[in-house]
PDB file of C-alpha atoms and ligand atoms in Angstrom:
ATOM      1  CA  MET H  13     -40.770  18.422   5.051  1.00 88.00           C
ATOM      2  CA  PRO H  14     -42.996  16.129   3.009  1.00 94.00           C
ATOM      3  CA  GLU H  15     -45.989  17.897   1.435  1.00 97.00           C
ATOM      4  CA  LEU H  16     -48.957  16.442  -0.447  1.00 98.00           C
ATOM      5  CA  PRO H  17     -46.953  15.210  -3.491  1.00 98.00           C
ATOM      6  CA  GLU H  18     -44.329  13.518  -1.313  1.00 97.00           C
ATOM      7  CA  VAL H  19     -46.961  11.783   0.830  1.00 98.00           C
ATOM      8  CA  GLU H  20     -48.927  10.785  -2.282  1.00 98.00           C
ATOM      9  CA  THR H  21     -45.731   9.328  -3.782  1.00 98.00           C
ATOM     10  CA  ILE H  22     -45.239   7.211  -0.658  1.00 97.00           C
ATOM     11  CA  ARG H  23     -48.892   6.156  -0.728  1.00 98.00           C
ATOM     12  CA  ARG H  24     -48.638   4.984  -4.341  1.00 98.00           C
ATOM     13  CA  GLN H  25     -45.512   2.969  -3.559  1.00 98.00           C
ATOM     14  CA  LEU H  26     -46.866   1.602  -0.291  1.00 98.00           C
ATOM     15  CA  ALA H  27     -50.364   0.528  -1.374  1.00 98.00           C
ATOM     16  CA  PRO H  28     -49.315  -2.446  -3.569  1.00 98.00           C
ATOM     17  CA  GLN H  29     -46.948  -3.721  -0.830  1.00 97.00           C
ATOM     18  CA  LEU H  30     -49.344  -3.292   2.060  1.00 98.00           C
ATOM     19  CA  GLU H  31     -52.916  -3.745   0.851  1.00 98.00           C
ATOM     20  CA  GLY H  32     -54.183  -7.251   1.573  1.00 98.00           C
ATOM     21  CA  ARG H  33     -51.248  -7.966   3.915  1.00 98.00           C
ATOM     22  CA  ARG H  34     -51.527  -8.789   7.578  1.00 98.00           C
ATOM     23  CA  ILE H  35     -49.303  -7.110  10.160  1.00 98.00           C
ATOM     24  CA  VAL H  36     -47.754 -10.024  12.071  1.00 98.00           C
ATOM     25  CA  ALA H  37     -45.194  -8.131  14.131  1.00 98.00           C
ATOM     26  CA  VAL H  38     -44.880  -4.553  15.286  1.00 98.00           C
ATOM     27  CA  GLU H  39     -42.364  -2.790  17.514  1.00 98.00           C
ATOM     28  CA  ILE H  40     -42.909   0.838  18.444  1.00 98.00           C
ATOM     29  CA  LEU H  41     -39.488   1.912  19.710  1.00 97.00           C
ATOM     30  CA  ASP H  42     -40.373   5.557  20.410  1.00 96.00           C
ATOM     31  CA  ALA H  43     -43.202   6.433  22.804  1.00 96.00           C
ATOM     32  CA  ARG H  44     -43.492   9.897  21.227  1.00 96.00           C
ATOM     33  CA  TRP H  45     -44.875   8.329  18.050  1.00 97.00           C
ATOM     34  CA  THR H  46     -48.194   7.283  19.629  1.00 97.00           C
ATOM     35  CA  ARG H  47     -48.453   9.886  22.422  1.00 96.00           C
ATOM     36  CA  PRO H  48     -50.771  10.174  24.355  1.00 94.00           C
ATOM     37  CA  GLU H  49     -51.535   6.486  23.722  1.00 95.00           C
ATOM     38  CA  HIS H  50     -49.140   3.965  25.217  1.00 97.00           C
ATOM     39  CA  PRO H  51     -47.096   2.232  22.488  1.00 97.00           C
ATOM     40  CA  ALA H  52     -47.846  -1.235  23.904  1.00 97.00           C
ATOM     41  CA  ALA H  53     -51.601  -0.608  23.608  1.00 97.00           C
ATOM     42  CA  VAL H  54     -51.223   0.454  19.970  1.00 97.00           C
ATOM     43  CA  GLU H  55     -48.930  -2.494  19.212  1.00 98.00           C
ATOM     44  CA  ALA H  56     -51.546  -4.897  20.585  1.00 97.00           C
ATOM     45  CA  GLN H  57     -54.176  -3.352  18.291  1.00 96.00           C
ATOM     46  CA  LEU H  58     -51.964  -3.499  15.217  1.00 98.00           C
ATOM     47  CA  ARG H  59     -50.750  -7.067  15.671  1.00 98.00           C
ATOM     48  CA  GLY H  60     -52.792  -9.364  13.442  1.00 98.00           C
ATOM     49  CA  ALA H  61     -54.586  -6.494  11.681  1.00 98.00           C
ATOM     50  CA  LEU H  62     -55.241  -6.783   7.955  1.00 98.00           C
ATOM     51  CA  VAL H  63     -54.385  -3.678   5.913  1.00 98.00           C
ATOM     52  CA  GLU H  64     -57.405  -3.176   3.673  1.00 98.00           C
ATOM     53  CA  GLU H  65     -56.508   0.096   1.973  1.00 98.00           C
ATOM     54  CA  VAL H  66     -53.854   2.820   2.046  1.00 98.00           C
ATOM     55  CA  THR H  67     -55.254   6.298   1.353  1.00 98.00           C
ATOM     56  CA  ARG H  68     -54.134   9.881   1.954  1.00 98.00           C
ATOM     57  CA  ALA H  69     -55.762  12.961   3.483  1.00 98.00           C
ATOM     58  CA  GLY H  70     -53.698  16.143   3.190  1.00 97.00           C
ATOM     59  CA  LYS H  71     -50.270  15.144   4.492  1.00 97.00           C
ATOM     60  CA  TYR H  72     -51.660  12.134   6.433  1.00 98.00           C
ATOM     61  CA  LEU H  73     -51.238   8.550   5.294  1.00 98.00           C
ATOM     62  CA  VAL H  74     -54.315   6.573   6.310  1.00 98.00           C
ATOM     63  CA  TRP H  75     -54.081   2.790   6.700  1.00 98.00           C
ATOM     64  CA  GLN H  76     -57.549   1.317   6.801  1.00 98.00           C
ATOM     65  CA  LEU H  77     -57.331  -1.825   8.937  1.00 98.00           C
ATOM     66  CA  SER H  78     -59.663  -4.736   9.585  1.00 98.00           C
ATOM     67  CA  GLY H  79     -62.222  -4.135  12.341  1.00 97.00           C
ATOM     68  CA  ASP H  80     -62.977  -0.564  11.166  1.00 97.00           C
ATOM     69  CA  ARG H  81     -59.708   0.778  12.572  1.00 98.00           C
ATOM     70  CA  TYR H  82     -57.480   3.431  11.046  1.00 98.00           C
ATOM     71  CA  LEU H  83     -53.803   4.145  11.545  1.00 98.00           C
ATOM     72  CA  LEU H  84     -53.041   7.769  10.660  1.00 98.00           C
ATOM     73  CA  LEU H  85     -49.354   8.444  10.013  1.00 98.00           C
ATOM     74  CA  HIS H  86     -47.867  11.918   9.708  1.00 97.00           C
ATOM     75  CA  LEU H  87     -44.228  12.182   8.607  1.00 96.00           C
ATOM     76  CA  ARG H  88     -43.819  15.800   9.843  1.00 95.00           C
ATOM     77  CA  MET H  89     -40.259  17.072   9.311  1.00 92.00           C
ATOM     78  CA  THR H  90     -38.059  14.053   8.702  1.00 92.00           C
ATOM     79  CA  GLY H  91     -40.200  10.896   8.833  1.00 94.00           C
ATOM     80  CA  ALA H  92     -39.801   8.254   6.114  1.00 95.00           C
ATOM     81  CA  LEU H  93     -41.036   4.724   5.476  1.00 96.00           C
ATOM     82  CA  LEU H  94     -38.524   2.216   4.131  1.00 97.00           C
ATOM     83  CA  PHE H  95     -39.421  -1.175   2.665  1.00 97.00           C
ATOM     84  CA  ASP H  96     -37.028  -4.008   3.567  1.00 97.00           C
ATOM     85  CA  PRO H  97     -34.165  -1.621   4.427  1.00 95.00           C
ATOM     86  CA  GLU H  98     -30.763  -3.275   4.422  1.00 90.00           C
ATOM     87  CA  PRO H  99     -28.950  -2.786   6.741  1.00 89.00           C
ATOM     88  CA  GLU H 100     -31.396  -1.692   9.413  1.00 86.00           C
ATOM     89  CA  PRO H 101     -31.372   2.134   9.451  1.00 90.00           C
ATOM     90  CA  PRO H 102     -30.017   3.799  12.618  1.00 87.00           C
ATOM     91  CA  GLN H 103     -33.030   6.015  13.328  1.00 91.00           C
ATOM     92  CA  ALA H 104     -35.745   3.341  13.265  1.00 95.00           C
ATOM     93  CA  ARG H 105     -38.761   4.360  15.384  1.00 97.00           C
ATOM     94  CA  VAL H 106     -41.285   1.692  14.346  1.00 98.00           C
ATOM     95  CA  ARG H 107     -40.863  -1.722  12.708  1.00 97.00           C
ATOM     96  CA  PHE H 108     -43.671  -3.632  11.010  1.00 98.00           C
ATOM     97  CA  GLY H 109     -43.416  -7.271   9.947  1.00 98.00           C
ATOM     98  CA  LEU H 110     -45.831  -8.458   7.252  1.00 98.00           C
ATOM     99  CA  ASP H 111     -47.294 -11.907   6.675  1.00 98.00           C
ATOM    100  CA  ASP H 112     -45.392 -12.295   3.386  1.00 98.00           C
ATOM    101  CA  GLY H 113     -42.026 -11.951   5.155  1.00 98.00           C
ATOM    102  CA  HIS H 114     -41.380  -8.320   4.190  1.00 98.00           C
ATOM    103  CA  HIS H 115     -40.620  -5.525   6.637  1.00 97.00           C
ATOM    104  CA  LEU H 116     -41.471  -1.883   6.801  1.00 98.00           C
ATOM    105  CA  THR H 117     -39.435   0.497   8.957  1.00 97.00           C
ATOM    106  CA  TYR H 118     -40.487   3.972   9.955  1.00 97.00           C
ATOM    107  CA  VAL H 119     -37.419   6.195  10.477  1.00 96.00           C
ATOM    108  CA  ASP H 120     -37.453   9.729  11.809  1.00 94.00           C
ATOM    109  CA  PRO H 121     -34.248  11.514  12.921  1.00 92.00           C
ATOM    110  CA  ARG H 122     -36.073  14.496  14.447  1.00 93.00           C
ATOM    111  CA  ARG H 123     -38.940  12.435  15.911  1.00 94.00           C
ATOM    112  CA  PHE H 124     -41.820  14.813  15.183  1.00 96.00           C
ATOM    113  CA  GLY H 125     -43.765  12.200  13.200  1.00 96.00           C
ATOM    114  CA  THR H 126     -46.835  10.541  14.695  1.00 97.00           C
ATOM    115  CA  GLY H 127     -48.977   7.425  14.412  1.00 98.00           C
ATOM    116  CA  HIS H 128     -52.515   7.518  15.751  1.00 97.00           C
ATOM    117  CA  LEU H 129     -54.903   4.599  15.847  1.00 97.00           C
ATOM    118  CA  LEU H 130     -58.585   5.488  15.608  1.00 97.00           C
ATOM    119  CA  HIS H 131     -61.654   3.307  15.922  1.00 97.00           C
ATOM    120  CA  GLY H 132     -64.384   3.821  13.329  1.00 98.00           C
ATOM    121  CA  ALA H 133     -64.747   6.046  10.272  1.00 97.00           C
ATOM    122  CA  GLN H 134     -66.504   8.672  12.368  1.00 98.00           C
ATOM    123  CA  ALA H 135     -63.526   9.058  14.710  1.00 98.00           C
ATOM    124  CA  ARG H 136     -61.197   9.216  11.693  1.00 98.00           C
ATOM    125  CA  ASP H 137     -63.290  11.911  10.019  1.00 97.00           C
ATOM    126  CA  ALA H 138     -63.564  13.944  13.229  1.00 98.00           C
ATOM    127  CA  TYR H 139     -59.794  13.747  13.778  1.00 97.00           C
ATOM    128  CA  LEU H 140     -59.072  14.927  10.245  1.00 98.00           C
ATOM    129  CA  ALA H 141     -61.787  17.603  10.218  1.00 97.00           C
ATOM    130  CA  GLU H 142     -60.101  19.276  13.194  1.00 97.00           C
ATOM    131  CA  ARG H 143     -56.761  19.359  11.438  1.00 97.00           C
ATOM    132  CA  ILE H 144     -57.183  19.722   7.687  1.00 98.00           C
ATOM    133  CA  GLY H 145     -59.376  21.660   5.297  1.00 98.00           C
ATOM    134  CA  VAL H 146     -60.370  21.148   1.684  1.00 98.00           C
ATOM    135  CA  GLU H 147     -58.421  18.568  -0.304  1.00 98.00           C
ATOM    136  CA  PRO H 148     -56.938  19.659  -3.656  1.00 98.00           C
ATOM    137  CA  PHE H 149     -58.079  17.428  -6.544  1.00 98.00           C
ATOM    138  CA  SER H 150     -61.424  16.903  -4.759  1.00 98.00           C
ATOM    139  CA  ARG H 151     -64.752  18.099  -6.156  1.00 98.00           C
ATOM    140  CA  GLU H 152     -65.109  20.479  -3.214  1.00 98.00           C
ATOM    141  CA  PHE H 153     -61.940  22.362  -4.160  1.00 98.00           C
ATOM    142  CA  THR H 154     -63.575  25.074  -6.269  1.00 98.00           C
ATOM    143  CA  THR H 155     -62.873  28.777  -6.803  1.00 98.00           C
ATOM    144  CA  GLU H 156     -66.039  29.524  -4.843  1.00 98.00           C
ATOM    145  CA  HIS H 157     -64.838  27.406  -1.900  1.00 98.00           C
ATOM    146  CA  LEU H 158     -61.516  29.255  -1.947  1.00 98.00           C
ATOM    147  CA  ARG H 159     -63.336  32.589  -2.083  1.00 98.00           C
ATOM    148  CA  ARG H 160     -65.394  31.709   1.010  1.00 98.00           C
ATOM    149  CA  LEU H 161     -62.270  30.640   2.901  1.00 98.00           C
ATOM    150  CA  ALA H 162     -60.457  33.836   1.937  1.00 98.00           C
ATOM    151  CA  ALA H 163     -63.300  36.305   2.502  1.00 97.00           C
ATOM    152  CA  GLY H 164     -62.430  39.077   4.941  1.00 96.00           C
ATOM    153  CA  ARG H 165     -58.953  37.738   5.741  1.00 97.00           C
ATOM    154  CA  GLN H 166     -56.013  40.119   5.785  1.00 96.00           C
ATOM    155  CA  ALA H 167     -53.351  37.405   6.084  1.00 96.00           C
ATOM    156  CA  PRO H 168     -50.787  37.208   3.264  1.00 97.00           C
ATOM    157  CA  VAL H 169     -51.899  34.622   0.729  1.00 98.00           C
ATOM    158  CA  LYS H 170     -48.743  32.583   1.378  1.00 98.00           C
ATOM    159  CA  ALA H 171     -49.584  32.245   5.096  1.00 97.00           C
ATOM    160  CA  PHE H 172     -53.149  31.316   4.159  1.00 98.00           C
ATOM    161  CA  LEU H 173     -51.901  28.542   1.865  1.00 98.00           C
ATOM    162  CA  LEU H 174     -49.647  27.106   4.579  1.00 97.00           C
ATOM    163  CA  ASP H 175     -52.563  26.788   7.025  1.00 97.00           C
ATOM    164  CA  GLN H 176     -53.597  23.130   6.730  1.00 97.00           C
ATOM    165  CA  ARG H 177     -57.036  23.908   8.179  1.00 97.00           C
ATOM    166  CA  ARG H 178     -57.910  25.931   5.038  1.00 97.00           C
ATOM    167  CA  VAL H 179     -56.400  23.957   2.152  1.00 98.00           C
ATOM    168  CA  ALA H 180     -54.766  20.607   2.938  1.00 98.00           C
ATOM    169  CA  GLY H 181     -51.363  19.482   1.753  1.00 98.00           C
ATOM    170  CA  LEU H 182     -49.390  22.591   0.790  1.00 98.00           C
ATOM    171  CA  GLY H 183     -46.104  23.467   2.455  1.00 97.00           C
ATOM    172  CA  ASN H 184     -43.343  25.919   1.684  1.00 97.00           C
ATOM    173  CA  ILE H 185     -42.342  24.422  -1.687  1.00 97.00           C
ATOM    174  CA  TYR H 186     -45.734  24.056  -3.328  1.00 98.00           C
ATOM    175  CA  ALA H 187     -47.121  27.339  -1.943  1.00 98.00           C
ATOM    176  CA  ASP H 188     -44.255  29.221  -3.647  1.00 98.00           C
ATOM    177  CA  GLU H 189     -44.630  27.276  -6.868  1.00 98.00           C
ATOM    178  CA  ALA H 190     -48.415  27.746  -6.982  1.00 98.00           C
ATOM    179  CA  LEU H 191     -48.207  31.507  -6.321  1.00 98.00           C
ATOM    180  CA  PHE H 192     -45.634  31.919  -9.078  1.00 98.00           C
ATOM    181  CA  ARG H 193     -47.761  29.943 -11.523  1.00 98.00           C
ATOM    182  CA  ALA H 194     -50.754  32.124 -10.593  1.00 98.00           C
ATOM    183  CA  GLY H 195     -48.760  35.386 -10.875  1.00 98.00           C
ATOM    184  CA  ILE H 196     -49.718  36.402  -7.330  1.00 98.00           C
ATOM    185  CA  HIS H 197     -47.289  38.000  -4.854  1.00 98.00           C
ATOM    186  CA  PRO H 198     -47.060  35.944  -1.615  1.00 98.00           C
ATOM    187  CA  LEU H 199     -47.708  39.082   0.481  1.00 97.00           C
ATOM    188  CA  ARG H 200     -51.058  39.934  -1.111  1.00 97.00           C
ATOM    189  CA  PRO H 201     -53.817  39.898   1.512  1.00 97.00           C
ATOM    190  CA  VAL H 202     -55.824  36.806   0.615  1.00 98.00           C
ATOM    191  CA  GLY H 203     -59.179  38.477   1.235  1.00 98.00           C
ATOM    192  CA  ARG H 204     -58.446  41.098  -1.419  1.00 97.00           C
ATOM    193  CA  LEU H 205     -57.716  38.717  -4.274  1.00 98.00           C
ATOM    194  CA  SER H 206     -60.109  39.081  -7.192  1.00 97.00           C
ATOM    195  CA  ARG H 207     -62.268  36.213  -8.361  1.00 97.00           C
ATOM    196  CA  ALA H 208     -60.021  35.848 -11.427  1.00 98.00           C
ATOM    197  CA  GLN H 209     -56.938  35.662  -9.205  1.00 98.00           C
ATOM    198  CA  LEU H 210     -58.557  33.027  -6.980  1.00 98.00           C
ATOM    199  CA  GLU H 211     -59.470  31.012 -10.039  1.00 98.00           C
ATOM    200  CA  ARG H 212     -55.870  31.175 -11.273  1.00 98.00           C
ATOM    201  CA  LEU H 213     -54.658  30.253  -7.786  1.00 98.00           C
ATOM    202  CA  ARG H 214     -56.949  27.233  -7.547  1.00 98.00           C
ATOM    203  CA  ASP H 215     -55.715  25.893 -10.883  1.00 98.00           C
ATOM    204  CA  ALA H 216     -52.086  26.745 -10.040  1.00 98.00           C
ATOM    205  CA  ILE H 217     -52.277  24.816  -6.750  1.00 98.00           C
ATOM    206  CA  GLU H 218     -53.380  21.674  -8.563  1.00 98.00           C
ATOM    207  CA  ASP H 219     -50.842  22.197 -11.378  1.00 98.00           C
ATOM    208  CA  ALA H 220     -47.948  22.650  -8.931  1.00 98.00           C
ATOM    209  CA  LEU H 221     -48.994  19.610  -6.869  1.00 98.00           C
ATOM    210  CA  ALA H 222     -49.505  17.489 -10.002  1.00 98.00           C
ATOM    211  CA  ALA H 223     -46.011  18.426 -11.220  1.00 98.00           C
ATOM    212  CA  GLY H 224     -44.621  17.358  -7.841  1.00 98.00           C
ATOM    213  CA  ILE H 225     -46.437  14.010  -7.945  1.00 98.00           C
ATOM    214  CA  GLU H 226     -45.286  13.463 -11.539  1.00 97.00           C
ATOM    215  CA  ALA H 227     -41.652  13.949 -10.387  1.00 96.00           C
ATOM    216  CA  LYS H 228     -42.246  11.623  -7.394  1.00 96.00           C
ATOM    217  CA  GLY H 229     -41.780  14.416  -4.897  1.00 96.00           C
ATOM    218  CA  ALA H 230     -38.920  16.717  -3.949  1.00 96.00           C
ATOM    219  CA  SER H 231     -35.920  15.553  -1.901  1.00 93.00           C
ATOM    220  CA  ILE H 232     -34.350  18.747  -0.595  1.00 87.00           C
ATOM    221  CA  ASP H 233     -33.978  17.259   2.896  1.00 80.00           C
ATOM    222  CA  ASP H 234     -34.791  13.820   4.291  1.00 82.00           C
ATOM    223  CA  PHE H 235     -37.571  12.814   1.928  1.00 90.00           C
ATOM    224  CA  ARG H 236     -36.966   9.339   0.512  1.00 93.00           C
ATOM    225  CA  HIS H 237     -39.015   6.865  -1.461  1.00 96.00           C
ATOM    226  CA  LEU H 238     -39.917   3.457  -0.038  1.00 95.00           C
ATOM    227  CA  ASP H 239     -36.681   2.035  -1.519  1.00 94.00           C
ATOM    228  CA  GLY H 240     -34.564   4.949  -0.252  1.00 93.00           C
ATOM    229  CA  ALA H 241     -34.421   6.722  -3.656  1.00 94.00           C
ATOM    230  CA  ARG H 242     -34.823  10.495  -3.972  1.00 94.00           C
ATOM    231  CA  GLY H 243     -37.599  12.427  -5.705  1.00 96.00           C
ATOM    232  CA  ALA H 244     -36.755  14.617  -8.729  1.00 95.00           C
ATOM    233  CA  PHE H 245     -38.969  17.663  -8.245  1.00 95.00           C
ATOM    234  CA  GLN H 246     -36.166  19.727  -6.628  1.00 94.00           C
ATOM    235  CA  ASP H 247     -34.604  19.873 -10.115  1.00 95.00           C
ATOM    236  CA  ARG H 248     -37.833  21.251 -11.604  1.00 96.00           C
ATOM    237  CA  PHE H 249     -38.663  24.075  -9.184  1.00 97.00           C
ATOM    238  CA  LEU H 250     -39.737  27.229 -11.054  1.00 97.00           C
ATOM    239  CA  VAL H 251     -38.844  29.648  -8.228  1.00 98.00           C
ATOM    240  CA  HIS H 252     -38.446  27.792  -4.918  1.00 97.00           C
ATOM    241  CA  ARG H 253     -34.793  27.906  -3.714  1.00 96.00           C
ATOM    242  CA  ARG H 254     -33.777  29.707  -6.911  1.00 97.00           C
ATOM    243  CA  ASP H 255     -32.861  33.162  -5.560  1.00 97.00           C
ATOM    244  CA  GLY H 256     -30.636  35.053  -7.970  1.00 97.00           C
ATOM    245  CA  GLU H 257     -31.483  32.755 -10.866  1.00 98.00           C
ATOM    246  CA  PRO H 258     -33.487  34.070 -13.837  1.00 98.00           C
ATOM    247  CA  CYS H 259     -37.285  33.817 -13.678  1.00 98.00           C
ATOM    248  CA  PRO H 260     -38.403  31.112 -16.134  1.00 98.00           C
ATOM    249  CA  ARG H 261     -41.044  33.496 -17.498  1.00 98.00           C
ATOM    250  CA  CYS H 262     -39.375  36.934 -17.742  1.00 98.00           C
ATOM    251  CA  GLY H 263     -35.686  36.324 -17.059  1.00 98.00           C
ATOM    252  CA  ARG H 264     -35.416  38.813 -14.200  1.00 98.00           C
ATOM    253  CA  PRO H 265     -33.756  37.519 -11.017  1.00 98.00           C
ATOM    254  CA  ILE H 266     -35.846  35.590  -8.503  1.00 98.00           C
ATOM    255  CA  ARG H 267     -35.721  37.085  -5.035  1.00 98.00           C
ATOM    256  CA  LYS H 268     -35.899  35.519  -1.606  1.00 98.00           C
ATOM    257  CA  VAL H 269     -38.087  37.292   0.935  1.00 96.00           C
ATOM    258  CA  VAL H 270     -39.433  36.186   4.305  1.00 95.00           C
ATOM    259  CA  VAL H 271     -43.193  35.857   4.724  1.00 94.00           C
ATOM    260  CA  GLY H 272     -44.544  34.712   8.072  1.00 88.00           C
ATOM    261  CA  GLY H 273     -41.086  33.493   9.065  1.00 92.00           C
ATOM    262  CA  ARG H 274     -40.682  31.295   5.986  1.00 95.00           C
ATOM    263  CA  GLY H 275     -38.144  31.743   3.197  1.00 96.00           C
ATOM    264  CA  THR H 276     -40.235  32.629   0.166  1.00 98.00           C
ATOM    265  CA  TYR H 277     -39.174  32.831  -3.478  1.00 98.00           C
ATOM    266  CA  VAL H 278     -40.781  35.276  -5.841  1.00 98.00           C
ATOM    267  CA  CYS H 279     -40.364  37.067  -9.180  1.00 98.00           C
ATOM    268  CA  GLU H 280     -41.525  40.550  -8.321  1.00 97.00           C
ATOM    269  CA  HIS H 281     -42.061  41.343 -11.994  1.00 98.00           C
ATOM    270  CA  CYS H 282     -44.388  38.399 -12.697  1.00 98.00           C
ATOM    271  CA  GLN H 283     -45.865  38.598  -9.176  1.00 98.00           C
ATOM    272  CA  PRO H 284     -46.286  42.332  -8.507  1.00 97.00           C
ATOM    273  CA  ARG H 285     -45.867  43.350  -4.879  1.00 94.00           C
ATOM    274  CA  PRO H 286     -49.002  44.830  -3.269  1.00 91.00           C
ATOM    275  CA  ARG H 287     -48.853  48.557  -2.602  1.00 83.00           C
ATOM    276  CA  THR H 288     -48.566  49.253   1.093  1.00 72.00           C
ATOM    277  CA  ARG H 289     -51.403  51.436   2.286  1.00 62.00           C
ATOM    278  CA  PRO H 290     -50.540  54.596   4.199  1.00 54.00           C
ATOM    279  CA  ARG H 291     -51.384  54.647   7.922  1.00 51.00           C
ATOM    280  CA  THR H 292     -51.578  50.852   8.184  1.00 50.00           C
ATOM    281  CA  ARG H 293     -48.565  48.937   9.339  1.00 54.00           C
ATOM    282  CA  ALA H 294     -46.976  47.083   6.509  1.00 53.00           C
ATOM    283  CA  VAL H 295     -46.306  43.382   6.974  1.00 57.00           C
ATOM    284  CA  ARG H 296     -42.611  43.101   7.689  1.00 59.00           C
ATOM    285  CA  VAL H 297     -40.554  41.761   4.838  1.00 57.00           C
ATOM    286  CA  ARG H 298     -36.860  41.320   5.245  1.00 59.00           C
ATOM    287  CA  SER H 299     -34.625  40.679   2.358  1.00 55.00           C
ATOM    288  CA  ALA H 300     -32.891  37.408   3.170  1.00 50.00           C
ATOM    289  CA  ALA H 301     -29.842  38.291   1.069  1.00 43.00           C
TER     290      ALA H 301
HETATM  291 ZN1   ZN F   3     -40.698  36.835 -13.889  1.00 69.57          ZN
END
């Protein structure tokens, strides 16, 4: 599933191809993409629109169009954008034709991806505010902000990081990588992290995401670049998907545990497990081995 670095990689590749171009043709082949809007209504809005800017918010790609309109794309599990694909890919859901003769095809085998057209910056901001929280790499993403979000919460820090309404853009890969970099066990209740731990976590989130962007994302599943190429970050994971391999810091084996239903990779030497308190029910952890 594409996370912030994968979506940012797509944005950086897409912007030079799309900005300043006019959409001259559009075919939405899957009504689920625009639901609850009717695809024909969205097609009519997109036809003739000028793409002014391609930005990103969390895991959303935001196409700013002429007439103060915004197309918000979310790739979800298996969505990908392909530029001039040859031959036409089998799982095409949306096709865009541009005024310079190039084509862009949105493919999505599992069909969870979405495209929503919004009118006006206010509608865009309201839509995003309901769905995503603070953006890493923004000025608002401070230790103090993280501390306010975490205050009083008993949820494991890993579950907290996966909640897009708190911090935008992290998924299973980058949450594991950030927690390892910060030396924090994924099961630690987020509200009990010290200020120093939160500071390390804040920095580790940005470091892990920056490493992912630098490697042009991770292709462990369907993630592809605009030209169909794969990212390289899967070869640089510190702990994610490395169970049984030596920890890059201490050499002890990395373990796989399950936190909130998600496979989670941890070095329990570098990331000490929280002590379970007597008389409170411990959060269930199953060894996935
Ligand atoms: Zn270690």
